[in-house]
XYZ file of C-alpha atoms in Angstrom:
360
model
C -47.636 16.690 -9.985
C -48.420 12.862 -11.080
C -47.891 12.331 -14.912
C -48.978 9.011 -15.323
C -48.600 6.316 -17.513
C -45.735 6.859 -21.061
C -43.120 6.365 -23.200
C -39.580 6.422 -22.093
C -37.911 10.189 -22.837
C -37.179 10.414 -26.200
C -38.863 7.848 -27.907
C -41.659 8.469 -30.425
C -44.664 6.676 -30.198
C -46.978 6.890 -33.224
C -48.951 4.323 -35.173
C -47.368 1.121 -34.237
C -48.131 -0.654 -37.652
C -48.154 -3.946 -36.112
C -50.235 -6.169 -33.936
C -46.716 -7.002 -32.327
C -45.385 -3.765 -31.559
C -49.384 -2.586 -30.427
C -48.573 -5.438 -28.223
C -45.134 -3.978 -26.801
C -46.683 -0.429 -26.050
C -49.524 -1.376 -23.813
C -47.336 -3.300 -22.151
C -45.146 0.395 -21.867
C -47.825 1.994 -21.177
C -50.104 0.306 -18.618
C -47.798 -1.794 -16.500
C -45.864 1.384 -16.024
C -48.838 2.019 -13.683
C -50.068 -1.485 -12.608
C -53.112 -0.621 -15.111
C -55.155 -4.143 -16.180
C -56.655 -4.467 -19.337
C -57.222 -8.176 -19.362
C -59.809 -7.191 -22.603
C -58.439 -7.195 -25.576
C -61.096 -5.008 -27.467
C -60.291 -2.614 -24.725
C -56.791 -2.406 -25.067
C -57.230 -2.275 -28.624
C -58.823 0.558 -28.157
C -57.814 2.689 -25.664
C -53.971 2.119 -26.877
C -55.477 3.627 -30.078
C -56.595 6.222 -28.721
C -53.112 7.314 -27.171
C -51.246 6.655 -30.850
C -53.767 9.621 -32.829
C -53.054 11.502 -29.695
C -48.628 11.067 -30.525
C -49.817 12.134 -33.982
C -52.301 15.185 -32.430
C -50.805 16.765 -30.371
C -46.812 17.090 -32.208
C -49.626 19.013 -34.554
C -50.917 20.781 -32.177
C -47.729 22.282 -31.037
C -46.866 23.021 -34.772
C -46.141 26.465 -35.551
C -45.096 29.349 -38.533
C -42.308 31.005 -35.880
C -38.699 28.126 -35.706
C -38.200 28.628 -32.249
C -42.185 28.409 -30.750
C -42.037 25.081 -32.611
C -38.946 23.925 -31.610
C -40.086 24.448 -28.415
C -43.364 23.631 -27.647
C -42.078 20.785 -29.037
C -39.395 19.912 -26.359
C -41.499 17.903 -23.784
C -44.058 16.535 -26.264
C -40.904 14.545 -28.055
C -39.181 14.162 -24.537
C -42.120 11.213 -24.588
C -43.458 11.262 -20.531
C -46.246 9.838 -20.033
C -50.313 10.604 -20.336
C -51.626 9.961 -17.535
C -54.274 12.243 -18.719
C -55.627 11.059 -22.094
C -55.260 7.270 -20.323
C -58.308 8.347 -18.042
C -59.862 9.833 -21.016
C -59.675 6.731 -23.571
C -60.568 4.554 -20.072
C -64.281 6.805 -19.861
C -64.894 6.728 -23.060
C -65.776 2.953 -22.690
C -68.411 3.841 -20.081
C -70.332 4.908 -24.137
C -68.591 4.474 -26.902
C -64.895 4.748 -27.532
C -64.493 5.727 -30.772
C -66.790 8.332 -30.955
C -64.899 11.507 -32.781
C -64.474 13.854 -30.203
C -62.660 12.061 -27.839
C -58.987 11.884 -28.863
C -59.304 15.732 -29.618
C -60.446 16.029 -25.893
C -57.509 13.434 -24.692
C -55.266 16.267 -26.719
C -56.626 19.155 -24.758
C -55.853 17.172 -21.482
C -52.222 16.628 -21.930
C -51.521 20.608 -23.601
C -53.221 21.603 -20.579
C -50.700 19.634 -18.429
C -48.001 19.940 -20.800
C -47.978 24.111 -20.493
C -48.391 23.626 -16.078
C -45.059 22.010 -16.759
C -43.622 24.383 -18.025
C -45.047 26.808 -15.912
C -44.032 24.622 -12.714
C -39.998 24.460 -14.319
C -39.958 28.372 -14.128
C -40.742 28.387 -10.450
C -39.331 25.437 -9.461
C -36.197 26.747 -11.317
C -35.793 23.187 -12.529
C -32.829 21.805 -15.014
C -34.017 18.854 -15.873
C -37.181 17.622 -17.299
C -37.828 14.048 -18.341
C -34.623 13.120 -18.963
C -33.473 15.903 -20.896
C -32.323 20.297 -20.416
C -35.800 21.962 -19.353
C -37.268 24.663 -21.443
C -36.392 27.139 -18.792
C -32.935 25.391 -18.840
C -32.099 25.077 -22.603
C -34.156 28.718 -23.724
C -34.646 30.774 -20.170
C -37.616 31.842 -17.726
C -39.346 34.364 -20.292
C -39.477 31.722 -23.065
C -40.817 28.740 -21.060
C -43.407 31.150 -19.845
C -44.296 32.099 -22.929
C -44.517 28.366 -24.089
C -46.754 26.837 -21.543
C -49.038 30.361 -22.487
C -49.090 29.056 -26.349
C -49.635 25.361 -25.289
C -52.777 26.815 -22.639
C -54.054 29.277 -26.420
C -53.870 25.941 -28.503
C -55.873 23.154 -25.278
C -58.104 26.116 -25.363
C -59.045 26.398 -29.511
C -58.631 22.562 -29.596
C -61.681 23.036 -26.511
C -63.444 25.330 -28.770
C -64.009 22.860 -31.179
C -66.002 20.834 -28.467
C -68.102 22.890 -27.216
C -68.798 25.777 -25.387
C -68.629 23.183 -22.002
C -65.206 21.913 -23.434
C -64.161 25.360 -22.824
C -66.430 26.382 -19.919
C -64.541 22.860 -18.150
C -61.285 23.355 -19.127
C -61.224 27.520 -18.283
C -62.057 26.368 -14.444
C -60.050 23.326 -14.507
C -57.230 25.843 -15.357
C -58.360 28.346 -12.732
C -58.035 25.344 -10.283
C -54.187 25.415 -11.446
C -54.166 28.410 -10.298
C -55.061 28.452 -7.424
C -53.579 25.258 -6.286
C -50.146 26.817 -7.799
C -50.665 30.222 -6.138
C -51.097 28.421 -2.439
C -48.347 26.393 -3.050
C -46.700 29.415 -3.541
C -47.477 31.259 -0.419
C -47.894 28.314 2.007
C -49.961 27.970 4.665
C -52.357 30.606 6.019
C -54.158 30.183 8.919
C -55.087 26.549 7.952
C -53.821 23.186 9.364
C -50.616 22.259 6.805
C -51.621 18.321 6.279
C -55.343 20.198 5.358
C -53.058 23.023 2.943
C -51.433 20.952 1.352
C -54.095 17.603 0.626
C -56.042 20.486 -0.691
C -52.762 22.427 -2.790
C -52.528 18.254 -4.494
C -56.128 18.455 -4.902
C -55.491 21.995 -7.121
C -52.874 21.059 -9.168
C -53.403 17.271 -9.959
C -56.693 15.972 -8.797
C -58.178 18.876 -10.659
C -56.649 17.848 -13.754
C -56.908 14.236 -13.281
C -60.320 14.480 -12.778
C -61.606 17.041 -16.252
C -59.673 14.301 -17.955
C -62.127 10.815 -16.912
C -65.087 13.823 -17.729
C -64.122 14.066 -20.942
C -63.855 10.109 -21.217
C -67.274 9.817 -20.798
C -68.458 13.272 -22.004
C -67.058 13.122 -25.257
C -67.136 9.442 -25.360
C -71.485 9.445 -24.179
C -71.621 8.226 -21.105
C -74.494 8.909 -19.288
C -74.523 12.089 -16.403
C -74.437 9.995 -13.508
C -70.972 7.720 -14.964
C -69.553 10.232 -15.798
C -69.947 12.562 -12.529
C -68.984 9.027 -11.680
C -65.757 9.249 -13.307
C -65.309 12.920 -12.606
C -64.979 11.630 -8.612
C -62.913 8.696 -9.438
C -60.202 10.372 -11.695
C -59.421 13.284 -8.407
C -59.142 10.932 -5.998
C -56.708 8.409 -7.421
C -55.091 11.343 -8.651
C -54.440 12.308 -5.044
C -53.336 9.136 -4.181
C -50.877 8.989 -7.139
C -49.362 11.573 -6.001
C -49.653 10.815 -1.743
C -48.163 7.628 -3.078
C -45.252 9.382 -5.135
C -44.547 11.640 -1.424
C -43.696 7.515 0.237
C -42.453 6.514 -2.738
C -39.893 9.164 -1.787
C -39.010 8.348 1.059
C -39.563 4.161 1.314
C -38.232 3.292 -2.039
C -34.277 2.466 -1.918
C -34.936 2.277 -5.612
C -35.325 5.011 -6.732
C -39.265 4.187 -7.924
C -40.798 7.653 -8.191
C -38.318 8.037 -10.553
C -36.355 10.295 -8.299
C -33.231 9.578 -5.803
C -34.867 8.562 -2.914
C -35.063 11.510 -0.019
C -35.054 13.774 -2.834
C -38.151 16.104 -0.916
C -36.136 15.863 2.047
C -33.313 17.521 0.427
C -34.680 20.053 -1.947
C -36.745 21.026 1.812
C -40.110 19.548 0.252
C -43.124 19.290 2.988
C -44.638 16.597 1.802
C -47.655 14.369 3.832
C -45.231 11.974 6.083
C -42.673 14.768 6.457
C -46.230 17.163 7.475
C -47.186 13.907 9.681
C -43.471 13.670 11.886
C -43.260 17.511 12.396
C -46.972 17.139 13.344
C -46.413 14.268 15.999
C -46.185 14.980 19.477
C -44.715 11.527 19.816
C -42.121 12.014 22.996
C -39.597 9.429 22.216
C -36.468 10.061 21.325
C -36.395 8.777 17.692
C -40.023 10.715 17.289
C -37.790 13.979 18.777
C -34.920 14.812 16.818
C -37.358 13.487 13.745
C -38.593 16.823 14.471
C -35.335 18.527 15.539
C -34.142 17.942 12.220
C -37.463 18.438 9.537
C -37.489 22.081 11.862
C -34.164 22.961 9.515
C -35.667 23.098 6.585
C -33.665 21.395 3.407
C -31.276 18.711 4.148
C -28.647 19.784 1.905
C -25.904 18.193 4.880
C -25.693 14.916 4.053
C -25.688 13.245 7.307
C -28.389 14.774 8.884
C -30.171 13.619 4.964
C -29.136 10.303 5.395
C -30.827 10.389 9.382
C -33.874 12.097 8.731
C -34.795 9.637 6.001
C -33.612 6.969 8.463
C -35.842 8.227 10.743
C -38.947 8.378 8.632
C -38.679 4.885 7.701
C -39.438 3.436 10.794
C -41.658 6.524 11.726
C -45.371 6.514 13.343
C -45.591 8.974 10.620
C -44.681 6.922 7.453
C -47.442 4.229 8.467
C -49.710 7.113 9.207
C -49.701 8.486 5.389
C -49.644 4.729 4.098
C -52.762 4.549 5.904
C -54.183 7.670 3.667
C -52.745 6.455 1.140
C -54.714 3.756 1.159
C -57.512 5.696 1.929
C -57.720 7.710 -1.168
C -57.103 4.912 -3.119
C -60.075 3.129 -1.609
C -62.658 6.192 -1.622
C -61.166 6.482 -5.968
C -62.508 2.460 -5.602
C -65.739 3.195 -3.986
C -66.424 5.882 -6.629
C -66.444 3.650 -9.225
C -69.557 1.861 -7.878
C -71.951 3.606 -10.558
C -70.082 2.481 -13.133
C -71.426 -1.237 -14.905
C -68.984 -4.304 -14.625
C -66.992 -4.849 -17.119
C -63.169 -4.753 -18.047
C -62.819 -1.000 -18.465
C -64.532 -0.992 -14.429
C -61.900 -3.135 -13.708
C -58.797 -1.234 -14.926
C -59.477 1.212 -13.288
C -60.343 -0.696 -9.907
C -56.735 -2.248 -10.899
C -55.197 1.200 -10.548
C -56.270 1.214 -7.118
C -55.190 -1.720 -6.374
C -51.712 -0.609 -7.290
C -51.298 2.572 -5.569
C -52.454 0.096 -2.205
C -49.901 -2.023 -3.295
C -46.700 0.098 -4.520
C -46.897 2.073 -0.736
C -47.338 -0.908 1.884
């Protein structure tokens, strides 16, 4: 899943205490995504929300049981990324960003996201998350699953204070996340593998980012039209970011995606360029050879892995995947049309530009 903007692993965020440090925090939070906030007032407002979210996240995962408290804080204190609270904060700019419910709404979204990470690591048998041992490798799968459940419960508890509509939306978003995870687990049945994959991303990644942007509009008091536009943008930009990570895993020489290039290939994860390559009927020798290698599944052999990575980087499939990502980025930009022009809208548009640039 796309995690978005964040702090280096292990660094604690909180009230900055000075304008200079606030500037440094802003550069770190926004630069990683290519987000440009040209207006100092908007930047200060967004950073203020994110700082409050950090403090509230730590207090909201506390527990009288020391084990539950420690395991629940594990990913919060690993730092990581705060894309969803960021979108809540930006969405609130189209109403009153200082409204009392904006920060709790952002906390609900981040807690829901963190809960899914605990569950994902169990399903993926991951050993590391955000540069630290994963909860399942540190405390066992059972503890990690239960801690994820605890975070979902905490998110629902906070959502209840925001009103029945917040509870309903959070529950429906959770249902979409679960549907997406099930679809990913069982794989394509009767549908086209590419359509299946895009559907999984919409459910697993796009849904929560859409609700984050929606919550920003809702609890900032934006109009219904603007809130709907924000939600549409959130889902589409979430998909664009996830798909761009697929491309970076293949095209990047430096690990821009946060993983060693070709990790998905080595693990047999069928990302968009791979699916396009497998579905291709191109008859040139390179395309035929690429399909032969990819059809074997996980590429644990170093020579085959290197060959497939090289072929993919030069393939029509990668070009087609780039065009798909740019299409989603432009669609996300189009979703912003109902919003009034200004620094907040330009900031959201800058994310679209960044995605197009990072995958070109």
